[in-house]
CSV table of C-alpha atoms in Angstrom, one decimal:
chain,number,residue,atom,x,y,z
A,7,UNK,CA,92.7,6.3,-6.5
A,8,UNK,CA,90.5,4.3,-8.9
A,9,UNK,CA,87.6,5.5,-10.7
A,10,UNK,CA,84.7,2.8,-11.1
A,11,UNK,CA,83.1,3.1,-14.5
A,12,UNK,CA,79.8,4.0,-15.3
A,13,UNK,CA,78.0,1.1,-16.4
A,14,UNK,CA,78.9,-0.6,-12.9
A,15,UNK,CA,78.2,2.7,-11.1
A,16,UNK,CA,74.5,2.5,-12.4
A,17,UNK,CA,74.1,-0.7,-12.1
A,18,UNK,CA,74.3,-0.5,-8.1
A,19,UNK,CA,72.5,2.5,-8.0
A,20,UNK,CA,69.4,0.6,-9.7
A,21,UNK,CA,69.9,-2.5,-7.2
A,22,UNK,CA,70.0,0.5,-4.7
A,23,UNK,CA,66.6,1.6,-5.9
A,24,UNK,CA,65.5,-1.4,-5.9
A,25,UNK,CA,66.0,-2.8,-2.7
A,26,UNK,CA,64.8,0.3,-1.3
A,27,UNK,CA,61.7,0.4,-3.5
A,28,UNK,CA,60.3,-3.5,-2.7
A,29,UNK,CA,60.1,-2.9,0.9
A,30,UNK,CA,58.8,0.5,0.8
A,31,UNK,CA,56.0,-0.7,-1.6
A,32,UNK,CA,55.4,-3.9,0.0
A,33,UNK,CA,54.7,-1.7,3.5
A,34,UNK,CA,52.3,0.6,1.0
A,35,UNK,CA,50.4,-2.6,-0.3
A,36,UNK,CA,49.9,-3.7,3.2
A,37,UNK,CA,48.8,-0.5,4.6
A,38,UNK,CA,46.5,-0.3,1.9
A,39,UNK,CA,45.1,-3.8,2.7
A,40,UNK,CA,44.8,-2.9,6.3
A,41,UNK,CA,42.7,-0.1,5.8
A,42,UNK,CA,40.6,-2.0,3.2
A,43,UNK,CA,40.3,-4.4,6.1
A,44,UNK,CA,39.1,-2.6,8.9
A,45,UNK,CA,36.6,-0.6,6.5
A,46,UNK,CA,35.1,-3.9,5.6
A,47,UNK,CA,35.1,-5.2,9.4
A,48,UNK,CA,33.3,-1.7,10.5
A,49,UNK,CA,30.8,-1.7,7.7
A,50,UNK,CA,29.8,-5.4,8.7
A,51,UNK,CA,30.0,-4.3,12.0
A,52,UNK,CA,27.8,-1.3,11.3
A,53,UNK,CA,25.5,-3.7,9.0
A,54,UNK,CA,25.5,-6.2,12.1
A,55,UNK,CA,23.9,-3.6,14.5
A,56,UNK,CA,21.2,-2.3,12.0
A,57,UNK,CA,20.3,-5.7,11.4
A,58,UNK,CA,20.0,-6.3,15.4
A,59,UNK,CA,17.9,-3.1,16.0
A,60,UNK,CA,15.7,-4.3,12.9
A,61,UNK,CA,15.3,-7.4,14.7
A,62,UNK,CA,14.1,-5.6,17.4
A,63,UNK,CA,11.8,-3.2,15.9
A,64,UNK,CA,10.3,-6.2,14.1
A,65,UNK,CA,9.8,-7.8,17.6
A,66,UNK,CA,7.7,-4.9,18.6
A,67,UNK,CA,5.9,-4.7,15.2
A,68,UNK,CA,5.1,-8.1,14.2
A,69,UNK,CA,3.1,-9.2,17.1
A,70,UNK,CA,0.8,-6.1,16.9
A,71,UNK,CA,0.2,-6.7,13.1
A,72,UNK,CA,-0.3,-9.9,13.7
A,73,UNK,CA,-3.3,-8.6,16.2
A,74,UNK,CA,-4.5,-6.6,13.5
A,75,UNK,CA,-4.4,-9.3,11.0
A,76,UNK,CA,-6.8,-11.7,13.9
A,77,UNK,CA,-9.3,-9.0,14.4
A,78,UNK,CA,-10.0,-8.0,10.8
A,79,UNK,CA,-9.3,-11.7,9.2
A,80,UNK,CA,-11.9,-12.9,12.4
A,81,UNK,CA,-8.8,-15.4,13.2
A,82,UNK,CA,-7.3,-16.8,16.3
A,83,UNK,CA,-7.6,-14.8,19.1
A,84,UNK,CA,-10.1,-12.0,17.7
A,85,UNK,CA,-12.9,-12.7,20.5
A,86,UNK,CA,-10.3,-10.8,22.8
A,87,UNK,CA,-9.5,-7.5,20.7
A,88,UNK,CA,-11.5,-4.9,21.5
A,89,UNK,CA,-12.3,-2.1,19.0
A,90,UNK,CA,-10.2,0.6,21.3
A,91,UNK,CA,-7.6,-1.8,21.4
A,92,UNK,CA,-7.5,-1.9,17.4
A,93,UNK,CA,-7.1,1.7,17.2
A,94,UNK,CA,-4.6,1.8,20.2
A,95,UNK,CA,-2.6,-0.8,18.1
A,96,UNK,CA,-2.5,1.4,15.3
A,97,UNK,CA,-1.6,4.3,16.8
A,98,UNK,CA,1.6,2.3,18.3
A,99,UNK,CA,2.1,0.7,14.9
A,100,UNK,CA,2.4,4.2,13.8
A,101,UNK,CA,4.6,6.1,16.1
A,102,UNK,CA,7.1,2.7,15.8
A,103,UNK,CA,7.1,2.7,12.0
A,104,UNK,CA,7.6,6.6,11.4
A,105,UNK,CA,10.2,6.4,13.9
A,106,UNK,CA,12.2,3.5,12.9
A,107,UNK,CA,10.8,4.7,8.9
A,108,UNK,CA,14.8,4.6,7.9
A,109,UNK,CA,16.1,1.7,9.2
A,110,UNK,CA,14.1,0.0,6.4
A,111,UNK,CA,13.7,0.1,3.1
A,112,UNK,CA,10.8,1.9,1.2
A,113,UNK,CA,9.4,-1.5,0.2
A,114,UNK,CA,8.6,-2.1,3.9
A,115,UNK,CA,7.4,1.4,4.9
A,116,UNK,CA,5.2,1.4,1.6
A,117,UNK,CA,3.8,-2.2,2.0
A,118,UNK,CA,2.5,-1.2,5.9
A,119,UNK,CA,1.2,1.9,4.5
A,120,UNK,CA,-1.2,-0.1,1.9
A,121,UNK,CA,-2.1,-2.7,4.6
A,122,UNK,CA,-3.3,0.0,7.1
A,123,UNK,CA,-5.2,1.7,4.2
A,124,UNK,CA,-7.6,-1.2,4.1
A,125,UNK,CA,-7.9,-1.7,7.4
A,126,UNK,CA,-8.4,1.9,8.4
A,127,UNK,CA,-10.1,5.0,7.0
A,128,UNK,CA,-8.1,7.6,8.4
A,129,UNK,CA,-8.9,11.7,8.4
A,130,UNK,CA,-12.7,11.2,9.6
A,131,UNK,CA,-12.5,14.7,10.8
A,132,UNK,CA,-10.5,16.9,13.0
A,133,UNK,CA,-9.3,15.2,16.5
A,134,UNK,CA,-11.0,11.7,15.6
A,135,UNK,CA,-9.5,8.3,15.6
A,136,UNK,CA,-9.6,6.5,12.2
A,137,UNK,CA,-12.5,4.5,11.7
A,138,UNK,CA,-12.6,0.7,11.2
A,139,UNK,CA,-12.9,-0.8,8.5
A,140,UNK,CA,-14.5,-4.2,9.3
A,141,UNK,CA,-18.5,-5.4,10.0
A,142,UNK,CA,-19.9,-5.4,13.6
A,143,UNK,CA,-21.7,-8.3,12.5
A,144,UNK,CA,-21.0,-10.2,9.7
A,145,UNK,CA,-20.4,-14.2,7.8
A,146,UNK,CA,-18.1,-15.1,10.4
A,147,UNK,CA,-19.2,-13.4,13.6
A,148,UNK,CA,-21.6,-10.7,15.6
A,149,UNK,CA,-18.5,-8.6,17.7
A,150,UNK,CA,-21.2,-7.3,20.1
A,151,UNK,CA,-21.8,-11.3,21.1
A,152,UNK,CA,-18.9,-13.1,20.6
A,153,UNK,CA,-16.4,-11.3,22.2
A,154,UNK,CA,-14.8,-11.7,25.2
A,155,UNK,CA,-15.4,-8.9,26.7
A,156,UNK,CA,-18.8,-6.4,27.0
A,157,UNK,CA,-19.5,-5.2,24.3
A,158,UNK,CA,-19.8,-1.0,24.6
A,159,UNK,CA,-22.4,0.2,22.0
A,160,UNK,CA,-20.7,3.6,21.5
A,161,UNK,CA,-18.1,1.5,19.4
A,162,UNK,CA,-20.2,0.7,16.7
A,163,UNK,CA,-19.0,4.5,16.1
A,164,UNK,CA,-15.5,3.8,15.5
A,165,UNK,CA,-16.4,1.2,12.5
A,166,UNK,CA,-17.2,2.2,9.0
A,167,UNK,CA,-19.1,-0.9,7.2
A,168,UNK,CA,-18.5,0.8,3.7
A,169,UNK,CA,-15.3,0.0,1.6
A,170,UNK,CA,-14.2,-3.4,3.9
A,171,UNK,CA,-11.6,-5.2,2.1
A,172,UNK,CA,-12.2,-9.0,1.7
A,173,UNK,CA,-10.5,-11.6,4.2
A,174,UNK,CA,-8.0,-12.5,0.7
A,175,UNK,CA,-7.3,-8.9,0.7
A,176,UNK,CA,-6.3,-8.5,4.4
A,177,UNK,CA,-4.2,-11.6,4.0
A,178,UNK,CA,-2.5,-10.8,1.3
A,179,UNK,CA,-1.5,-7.7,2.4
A,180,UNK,CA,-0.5,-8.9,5.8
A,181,UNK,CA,1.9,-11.3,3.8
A,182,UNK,CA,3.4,-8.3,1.9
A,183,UNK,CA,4.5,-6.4,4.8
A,184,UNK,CA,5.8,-9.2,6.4
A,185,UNK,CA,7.9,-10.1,3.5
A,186,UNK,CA,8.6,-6.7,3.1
A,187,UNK,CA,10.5,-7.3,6.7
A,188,UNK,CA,11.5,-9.9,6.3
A,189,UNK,CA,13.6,-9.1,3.0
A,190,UNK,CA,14.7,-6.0,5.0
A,191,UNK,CA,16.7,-8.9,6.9
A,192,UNK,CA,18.2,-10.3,4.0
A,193,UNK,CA,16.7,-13.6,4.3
A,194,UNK,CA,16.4,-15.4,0.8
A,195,UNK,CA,13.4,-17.4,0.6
């Protein structure tokens, strides 16, 4: 029988090794690459789908601020809001926003919060809507006339004439939230 010497004997145990070893890590590599992969397609998936219920949030939200923005700014179609349907709006834009609070970012939850503090004076007393803050009358209309629709006298209650922010106030806060959204979306301006 013949012995094979040692140097030779190690030598084919390395290219042993070795052949074993590049498939096995080349299988590792690509399992590690697949499950890089599919975390990457689930998290766009995932980031796909909060963008889509964003989108529709905002579809719900946007129209009502912009309602908001027409009565107080005395813009577009402002003849048609009535005073119960400003504080209806608010109470929508409310129960939407604190619901969907965490599908946003702070920026947008903090820029509606400062838009709806100079539009509204809320905690007016126990059980009582917040009170308008806008004139009845003032440089660019008389509500009680111009409206579109009869004018009740027990809403001249719901207004508070003190502390109304200017029309360049209520713009430029209207912008803000809607930028805040809008960012939310990750749309570069």
């Amino acid at each position: 029988m013949q012995q094979f010497s040692g140097p030779w004997n190690s030598l084919e145990v390395v290219k042993l090794f070795v052949g074993v070893l590049t498939p096995l890590s080349v299988a590792a590599f690509g399992w590690f690459i697949s499950r890089r992969l599919k975390r990457l397609e689930h998290a766009q998936w995932s980031n796909q789908k909060l963008i889509e219920k964003r989108l529709a949030v905002y579809d719900t939200i946007a129209p009502q601020l912009n309602t908001l923005f027409c009565f107080y700014a005395w813009v577009g179609h402002w003849k048609e809001i009535s005073p119960n349907d400003v504080i209806s709006t608010k109470r929508e834009l409310d129960r939407t926003i604190n619901i969907y609070r965490h599908l946003f970012s702070e920026d947008v939850y903090k820029a509606y919060q400062l838009y709806m503090e100079i539009l509204f004076e809320p905690y007016v007393g126990s059980g009582q809507d917040a009170k308008i803050r806008s004139y009845i009358k003032g440089p660019d209309g008389d509500r009680t006339i111009h409206c579109n629709y009869e004018w009740d006298p027990g809403w001249s209650l719901k207004f508070m004439s003190g502390n109304v922010a200017r029309k360049q106030e209520i713009r430029r806060q209207y912008m803000l939230v809607m930028n805040a959204f809008r960012d939310s979306f990750g749309v570069v301006r």
